[in-house]
C-alpha cells in the first residue's frame, strides 16, 4: 500500500508540474499575442489621439478591466494630459493638469511601476498621494519611457476587486509601455517632420509670390493671407499680420492683418 501510494503521489506530482508548466506556457503565449497586437496597433498610428484610443481599448481586453488610461507628460510645461481613457466602461478625455500629488505623478516622479492590490486607501496615504473620485481597489501603473525621458504613464485599474494584478501583469504592462514609448517618439518625430515640411512649403510659396507680384501692397496682402492659411492647418493659428518700420524709424505700422480683428486694426491705422 505504501508503494502504491508513493507511485500515485509521484505521478500526481508529475501531472501537477506539467499542468503548471502548461499554464505558464499559455500565459506567455497570451502575453506575446497581446504584445504583438499592441505593436501592430502602434505601427499603424502616427496620430497621438488615435494611438491612445487603440492602446487603451487593447489594454481593457488584455487585462479584462473597464478602467484604463494613457497619460502623457510634457516636461517643458510640467503638465499631464490624458487624451483618452475608459472609466467604468465610459470613454472620456481629461483636460491637462499640472504634475502634482496623484498616483500618476508618483509614477512619473519615481520612474518605477506602482502596484496596489489591497488596502488601497492606506497605501495611497503612505505614498503621500491624493486621489479624486472613486479609488481603485486594484491599481497598476508603469512609466512610459524614451531613453531617460518620461513620456507618460500607462495604467489599468479595478474599482471592485482586490488582488486583480500580479507580477505577470507588471511585466506585461511594462513591456507594452516600452513599445508605446517608441511609438510616441515616432509620432512626435513624424509630426515635427510634417510641420517642418509645411513651413518650408509656405516659405517657398511666399518666395514665388514675391517674384510674381509686382505691386507691393498686393504682395504684402497675399503673403500675410498665405502665411495665415498654411499655419492654420498645422498649428490652428487664426491671425497673422505684417508691420513695416516707417520712414522715421520710430513706428512699426500695420500694413496687413487677417480676420475681423485685422480689418479693425487697419481701419485704425494701427502702429
Short mmCIF file of N, CA and C in Angstrom, two decimals, residues 54-156:
data_model
loop_
_atom_site.label_atom_id
_atom_site.label_comp_id
_atom_site.label_asym_id
_atom_site.label_seq_id
_atom_site.Cartn_x
_atom_site.Cartn_y
_atom_site.Cartn_z
N UNK A 54 -6.56 53.27 -29.58
CA UNK A 54 -6.27 51.88 -29.90
C UNK A 54 -5.59 51.18 -28.73
N UNK A 55 -4.67 51.87 -28.08
CA UNK A 55 -3.92 51.29 -26.97
C UNK A 55 -4.82 51.01 -25.77
N UNK A 56 -5.60 51.99 -25.35
CA UNK A 56 -6.45 51.83 -24.16
C UNK A 56 -7.47 50.71 -24.38
N UNK A 57 -8.06 50.65 -25.57
CA UNK A 57 -9.01 49.58 -25.86
C UNK A 57 -8.34 48.21 -25.81
N UNK A 58 -7.10 48.16 -26.27
CA UNK A 58 -6.35 46.90 -26.22
C UNK A 58 -6.03 46.52 -24.78
N UNK A 59 -5.69 47.49 -23.93
CA UNK A 59 -5.41 47.21 -22.52
C UNK A 59 -6.64 46.66 -21.81
N UNK A 60 -7.80 47.21 -22.11
CA UNK A 60 -9.03 46.72 -21.49
C UNK A 60 -9.25 45.25 -21.80
N UNK A 61 -8.97 44.87 -23.05
CA UNK A 61 -9.13 43.47 -23.42
C UNK A 61 -8.10 42.59 -22.74
N UNK A 62 -6.86 43.03 -22.75
CA UNK A 62 -5.78 42.20 -22.23
C UNK A 62 -5.89 41.98 -20.72
N UNK A 63 -6.32 43.02 -19.99
CA UNK A 63 -6.37 42.94 -18.53
C UNK A 63 -7.80 42.75 -18.00
N UNK A 64 -8.76 42.62 -18.92
CA UNK A 64 -10.15 42.36 -18.54
C UNK A 64 -10.65 43.37 -17.51
N UNK A 65 -10.51 44.65 -17.87
CA UNK A 65 -10.91 45.71 -16.95
C UNK A 65 -11.64 46.82 -17.71
N UNK A 66 -12.49 47.55 -17.01
CA UNK A 66 -13.20 48.67 -17.60
C UNK A 66 -12.56 50.01 -17.26
N UNK A 67 -11.33 49.97 -16.74
CA UNK A 67 -10.65 51.20 -16.33
C UNK A 67 -9.19 51.16 -16.80
N UNK A 68 -8.87 52.05 -17.73
CA UNK A 68 -7.51 52.11 -18.26
C UNK A 68 -7.27 53.49 -18.85
N UNK A 69 -6.01 53.91 -18.86
CA UNK A 69 -5.70 55.19 -19.48
C UNK A 69 -4.23 55.26 -19.88
N UNK A 70 -3.97 56.17 -20.81
CA UNK A 70 -2.61 56.58 -21.16
C UNK A 70 -2.50 58.06 -20.81
N UNK A 71 -1.60 58.39 -19.91
CA UNK A 71 -1.33 59.79 -19.55
C UNK A 71 -0.03 60.22 -20.22
N UNK A 72 -0.04 61.42 -20.81
CA UNK A 72 1.14 61.96 -21.47
C UNK A 72 1.70 63.10 -20.64
N UNK A 73 3.02 63.10 -20.47
CA UNK A 73 3.68 64.11 -19.64
C UNK A 73 4.53 65.02 -20.51
N UNK A 74 4.31 66.34 -20.37
CA UNK A 74 5.11 67.35 -21.06
C UNK A 74 6.05 67.98 -20.04
N UNK A 75 7.31 67.63 -20.14
CA UNK A 75 8.29 68.10 -19.16
C UNK A 75 8.45 69.62 -19.22
N UNK A 76 8.38 70.19 -20.43
CA UNK A 76 8.59 71.63 -20.59
C UNK A 76 7.56 72.44 -19.81
N UNK A 77 6.30 72.02 -19.86
CA UNK A 77 5.23 72.74 -19.16
C UNK A 77 4.90 72.13 -17.81
N UNK A 78 5.45 70.92 -17.54
CA UNK A 78 5.17 70.18 -16.31
C UNK A 78 3.69 69.84 -16.20
N UNK A 79 3.08 69.57 -17.36
CA UNK A 79 1.65 69.26 -17.40
C UNK A 79 1.44 67.81 -17.83
N UNK A 80 0.33 67.24 -17.33
CA UNK A 80 -0.09 65.88 -17.69
C UNK A 80 -1.38 65.98 -18.49
N UNK A 81 -1.43 65.23 -19.58
CA UNK A 81 -2.61 65.23 -20.44
C UNK A 81 -3.08 63.79 -20.63
N UNK A 82 -4.38 63.55 -20.51
CA UNK A 82 -4.94 62.22 -20.75
C UNK A 82 -5.88 62.34 -21.94
N UNK A 83 -5.37 62.09 -23.16
CA UNK A 83 -6.20 62.29 -24.35
C UNK A 83 -7.34 61.30 -24.47
N UNK A 84 -7.21 60.13 -23.82
CA UNK A 84 -8.26 59.12 -23.94
C UNK A 84 -8.15 58.16 -22.75
N UNK A 85 -9.26 57.91 -22.12
CA UNK A 85 -9.31 56.94 -21.03
C UNK A 85 -10.68 56.29 -20.99
N UNK A 86 -10.73 55.15 -20.34
CA UNK A 86 -12.01 54.48 -20.10
C UNK A 86 -12.16 54.34 -18.60
N UNK A 87 -13.25 54.91 -18.07
CA UNK A 87 -13.51 54.89 -16.63
C UNK A 87 -14.88 54.27 -16.40
N UNK A 88 -14.88 53.07 -15.82
CA UNK A 88 -16.14 52.37 -15.62
C UNK A 88 -16.83 52.03 -16.92
N UNK A 89 -16.04 51.80 -17.97
CA UNK A 89 -16.60 51.48 -19.28
C UNK A 89 -16.96 52.71 -20.10
N UNK A 90 -16.86 53.90 -19.52
CA UNK A 90 -17.21 55.14 -20.22
C UNK A 90 -15.97 55.79 -20.80
N UNK A 91 -16.01 56.08 -22.09
CA UNK A 91 -14.88 56.71 -22.77
C UNK A 91 -14.89 58.22 -22.52
N UNK A 92 -13.73 58.77 -22.21
CA UNK A 92 -13.64 60.19 -21.93
C UNK A 92 -12.19 60.66 -22.06
N UNK A 93 -12.00 61.98 -22.04
CA UNK A 93 -10.67 62.57 -22.02
C UNK A 93 -10.60 63.51 -20.82
N UNK A 94 -9.38 63.81 -20.39
CA UNK A 94 -9.17 64.65 -19.22
C UNK A 94 -8.36 65.87 -19.64
N UNK A 95 -8.82 67.08 -19.32
CA UNK A 95 -8.05 68.28 -19.68
C UNK A 95 -6.68 68.25 -19.01
N UNK A 96 -5.69 68.91 -19.58
CA UNK A 96 -4.35 68.93 -18.99
C UNK A 96 -4.37 69.45 -17.56
N UNK A 97 -3.53 68.86 -16.72
CA UNK A 97 -3.40 69.29 -15.33
C UNK A 97 -1.93 69.19 -14.92
N UNK A 98 -1.52 69.98 -13.93
CA UNK A 98 -0.09 70.00 -13.57
C UNK A 98 0.34 68.75 -12.82
N UNK A 99 1.61 68.42 -12.97
CA UNK A 99 2.21 67.35 -12.17
C UNK A 99 1.99 67.68 -10.71
N UNK A 100 1.45 66.72 -9.95
CA UNK A 100 1.11 67.05 -8.57
C UNK A 100 1.26 65.88 -7.63
N UNK A 101 0.15 65.54 -6.94
CA UNK A 101 0.23 64.56 -5.86
C UNK A 101 -0.57 63.30 -6.14
N UNK A 102 -1.07 63.13 -7.37
CA UNK A 102 -1.82 61.93 -7.72
C UNK A 102 -0.91 60.74 -7.96
N UNK A 103 -1.51 59.57 -8.14
CA UNK A 103 -0.72 58.37 -8.37
C UNK A 103 0.03 58.42 -9.69
N UNK A 104 -0.57 59.05 -10.70
CA UNK A 104 0.13 59.22 -11.97
C UNK A 104 1.41 60.02 -11.77
N UNK A 105 1.32 61.07 -10.98
CA UNK A 105 2.50 61.89 -10.70
C UNK A 105 3.55 61.11 -9.92
N UNK A 106 3.12 60.23 -9.02
CA UNK A 106 4.06 59.39 -8.28
C UNK A 106 4.88 58.53 -9.23
N UNK A 107 4.20 57.93 -10.22
CA UNK A 107 4.90 57.06 -11.19
C UNK A 107 5.87 57.89 -12.04
N UNK A 108 5.45 59.08 -12.44
CA UNK A 108 6.33 59.95 -13.24
C UNK A 108 7.56 60.34 -12.43
N UNK A 109 7.37 60.69 -11.18
CA UNK A 109 8.49 61.13 -10.34
C UNK A 109 9.45 60.00 -9.99
N UNK A 110 8.91 58.82 -9.73
CA UNK A 110 9.76 57.69 -9.33
C UNK A 110 10.32 56.92 -10.53
N UNK A 111 9.62 57.03 -11.68
CA UNK A 111 10.01 56.30 -12.89
C UNK A 111 9.98 54.79 -12.68
N UNK A 112 9.12 54.34 -11.74
CA UNK A 112 9.01 52.92 -11.41
C UNK A 112 7.55 52.47 -11.46
N UNK A 113 7.32 51.18 -11.77
CA UNK A 113 5.94 50.67 -11.73
C UNK A 113 5.36 50.79 -10.33
N UNK A 114 4.03 50.96 -10.27
CA UNK A 114 3.33 51.06 -8.99
C UNK A 114 2.18 50.07 -9.01
N UNK A 115 2.21 49.12 -8.05
CA UNK A 115 1.18 48.10 -7.94
C UNK A 115 0.54 48.19 -6.56
N UNK A 116 -0.78 48.41 -6.53
CA UNK A 116 -1.55 48.42 -5.29
C UNK A 116 -2.68 47.42 -5.45
N UNK A 117 -2.64 46.37 -4.64
CA UNK A 117 -3.60 45.28 -4.82
C UNK A 117 -4.62 45.17 -3.70
N UNK A 118 -4.35 45.80 -2.56
CA UNK A 118 -5.29 45.74 -1.45
C UNK A 118 -4.97 46.87 -0.48
N UNK A 119 -5.92 47.14 0.41
CA UNK A 119 -5.75 48.22 1.38
C UNK A 119 -5.33 49.51 0.68
N UNK A 120 -6.05 49.83 -0.40
CA UNK A 120 -5.65 50.92 -1.29
C UNK A 120 -5.57 52.27 -0.57
N UNK A 121 -6.55 52.56 0.29
CA UNK A 121 -6.58 53.87 0.95
C UNK A 121 -5.32 54.10 1.78
N UNK A 122 -4.92 53.11 2.56
CA UNK A 122 -3.72 53.25 3.38
C UNK A 122 -2.46 53.32 2.52
N UNK A 123 -2.44 52.53 1.44
CA UNK A 123 -1.26 52.53 0.57
C UNK A 123 -1.09 53.90 -0.10
N UNK A 124 -2.19 54.48 -0.53
CA UNK A 124 -2.15 55.80 -1.15
C UNK A 124 -1.64 56.83 -0.14
N UNK A 125 -2.13 56.71 1.12
CA UNK A 125 -1.70 57.64 2.16
C UNK A 125 -0.21 57.49 2.44
N UNK A 126 0.29 56.26 2.44
CA UNK A 126 1.72 56.03 2.66
C UNK A 126 2.57 56.69 1.58
N UNK A 127 2.04 56.72 0.37
CA UNK A 127 2.78 57.32 -0.74
C UNK A 127 2.69 58.84 -0.73
N UNK A 128 1.82 59.37 0.15
CA UNK A 128 1.63 60.82 0.19
C UNK A 128 0.85 61.33 -1.00
N UNK A 129 0.08 60.44 -1.63
CA UNK A 129 -0.66 60.82 -2.83
C UNK A 129 -2.10 61.16 -2.48
N UNK A 130 -2.75 61.85 -3.39
CA UNK A 130 -4.16 62.19 -3.25
C UNK A 130 -4.90 61.70 -4.48
N UNK A 131 -6.11 61.20 -4.28
CA UNK A 131 -6.93 60.74 -5.40
C UNK A 131 -8.27 61.43 -5.35
N UNK A 132 -8.87 61.60 -6.52
CA UNK A 132 -10.21 62.16 -6.62
C UNK A 132 -11.13 61.11 -7.20
N UNK A 133 -12.41 61.20 -6.87
CA UNK A 133 -13.36 60.22 -7.36
C UNK A 133 -13.24 58.91 -6.61
N UNK A 134 -13.84 57.87 -7.19
CA UNK A 134 -13.82 56.55 -6.55
C UNK A 134 -12.44 55.91 -6.68
N UNK A 135 -11.79 55.58 -5.54
CA UNK A 135 -10.45 54.99 -5.63
C UNK A 135 -10.52 53.55 -6.12
N UNK A 136 -9.49 53.13 -6.83
CA UNK A 136 -9.41 51.75 -7.31
C UNK A 136 -8.99 50.83 -6.18
N UNK A 137 -9.58 49.65 -6.14
CA UNK A 137 -9.15 48.66 -5.15
C UNK A 137 -7.90 47.91 -5.64
N UNK A 138 -7.75 47.82 -6.94
CA UNK A 138 -6.53 47.28 -7.53
C UNK A 138 -6.04 48.28 -8.57
N UNK A 139 -4.78 48.69 -8.45
CA UNK A 139 -4.22 49.74 -9.30
C UNK A 139 -2.84 49.32 -9.78
N UNK A 140 -2.63 49.44 -11.08
CA UNK A 140 -1.32 49.15 -11.65
C UNK A 140 -0.98 50.25 -12.66
N UNK A 141 0.20 50.84 -12.52
CA UNK A 141 0.65 51.86 -13.45
C UNK A 141 2.15 51.71 -13.67
N UNK A 142 2.59 51.96 -14.89
CA UNK A 142 4.01 51.88 -15.23
C UNK A 142 4.39 53.11 -16.05
N UNK A 143 5.65 53.56 -15.95
CA UNK A 143 6.07 54.72 -16.74
C UNK A 143 6.29 54.35 -18.19
N UNK A 144 6.01 55.30 -19.07
CA UNK A 144 6.33 55.17 -20.49
C UNK A 144 7.60 55.99 -20.72
N UNK A 145 8.66 55.31 -21.12
CA UNK A 145 9.98 55.95 -21.22
C UNK A 145 10.47 55.96 -22.66
N UNK A 146 11.27 56.97 -22.96
CA UNK A 146 12.03 57.02 -24.21
C UNK A 146 13.44 57.44 -23.83
N UNK A 147 14.33 56.47 -23.70
CA UNK A 147 15.65 56.76 -23.15
C UNK A 147 15.52 57.16 -21.69
N UNK A 148 16.02 58.33 -21.35
CA UNK A 148 15.94 58.82 -19.98
C UNK A 148 14.69 59.66 -19.73
N UNK A 149 13.96 59.97 -20.77
CA UNK A 149 12.81 60.87 -20.65
C UNK A 149 11.54 60.09 -20.31
N UNK A 150 10.74 60.64 -19.39
CA UNK A 150 9.43 60.07 -19.07
C UNK A 150 8.40 60.72 -19.99
N UNK A 151 7.78 59.92 -20.85
CA UNK A 151 6.79 60.44 -21.78
C UNK A 151 5.37 60.37 -21.21
N UNK A 152 5.16 59.49 -20.25
CA UNK A 152 3.82 59.36 -19.70
C UNK A 152 3.68 58.15 -18.80
N UNK A 153 2.44 57.72 -18.64
CA UNK A 153 2.12 56.61 -17.73
C UNK A 153 1.00 55.77 -18.36
N UNK A 154 1.15 54.45 -18.26
CA UNK A 154 0.09 53.51 -18.64
C UNK A 154 -0.51 52.94 -17.36
N UNK A 155 -1.84 52.87 -17.29
CA UNK A 155 -2.46 52.36 -16.07
C UNK A 155 -3.70 51.54 -16.38
N UNK A 156 -3.89 50.47 -15.60
CA UNK A 156 -5.13 49.68 -15.58
C UNK A 156 -5.57 49.58 -14.13
#
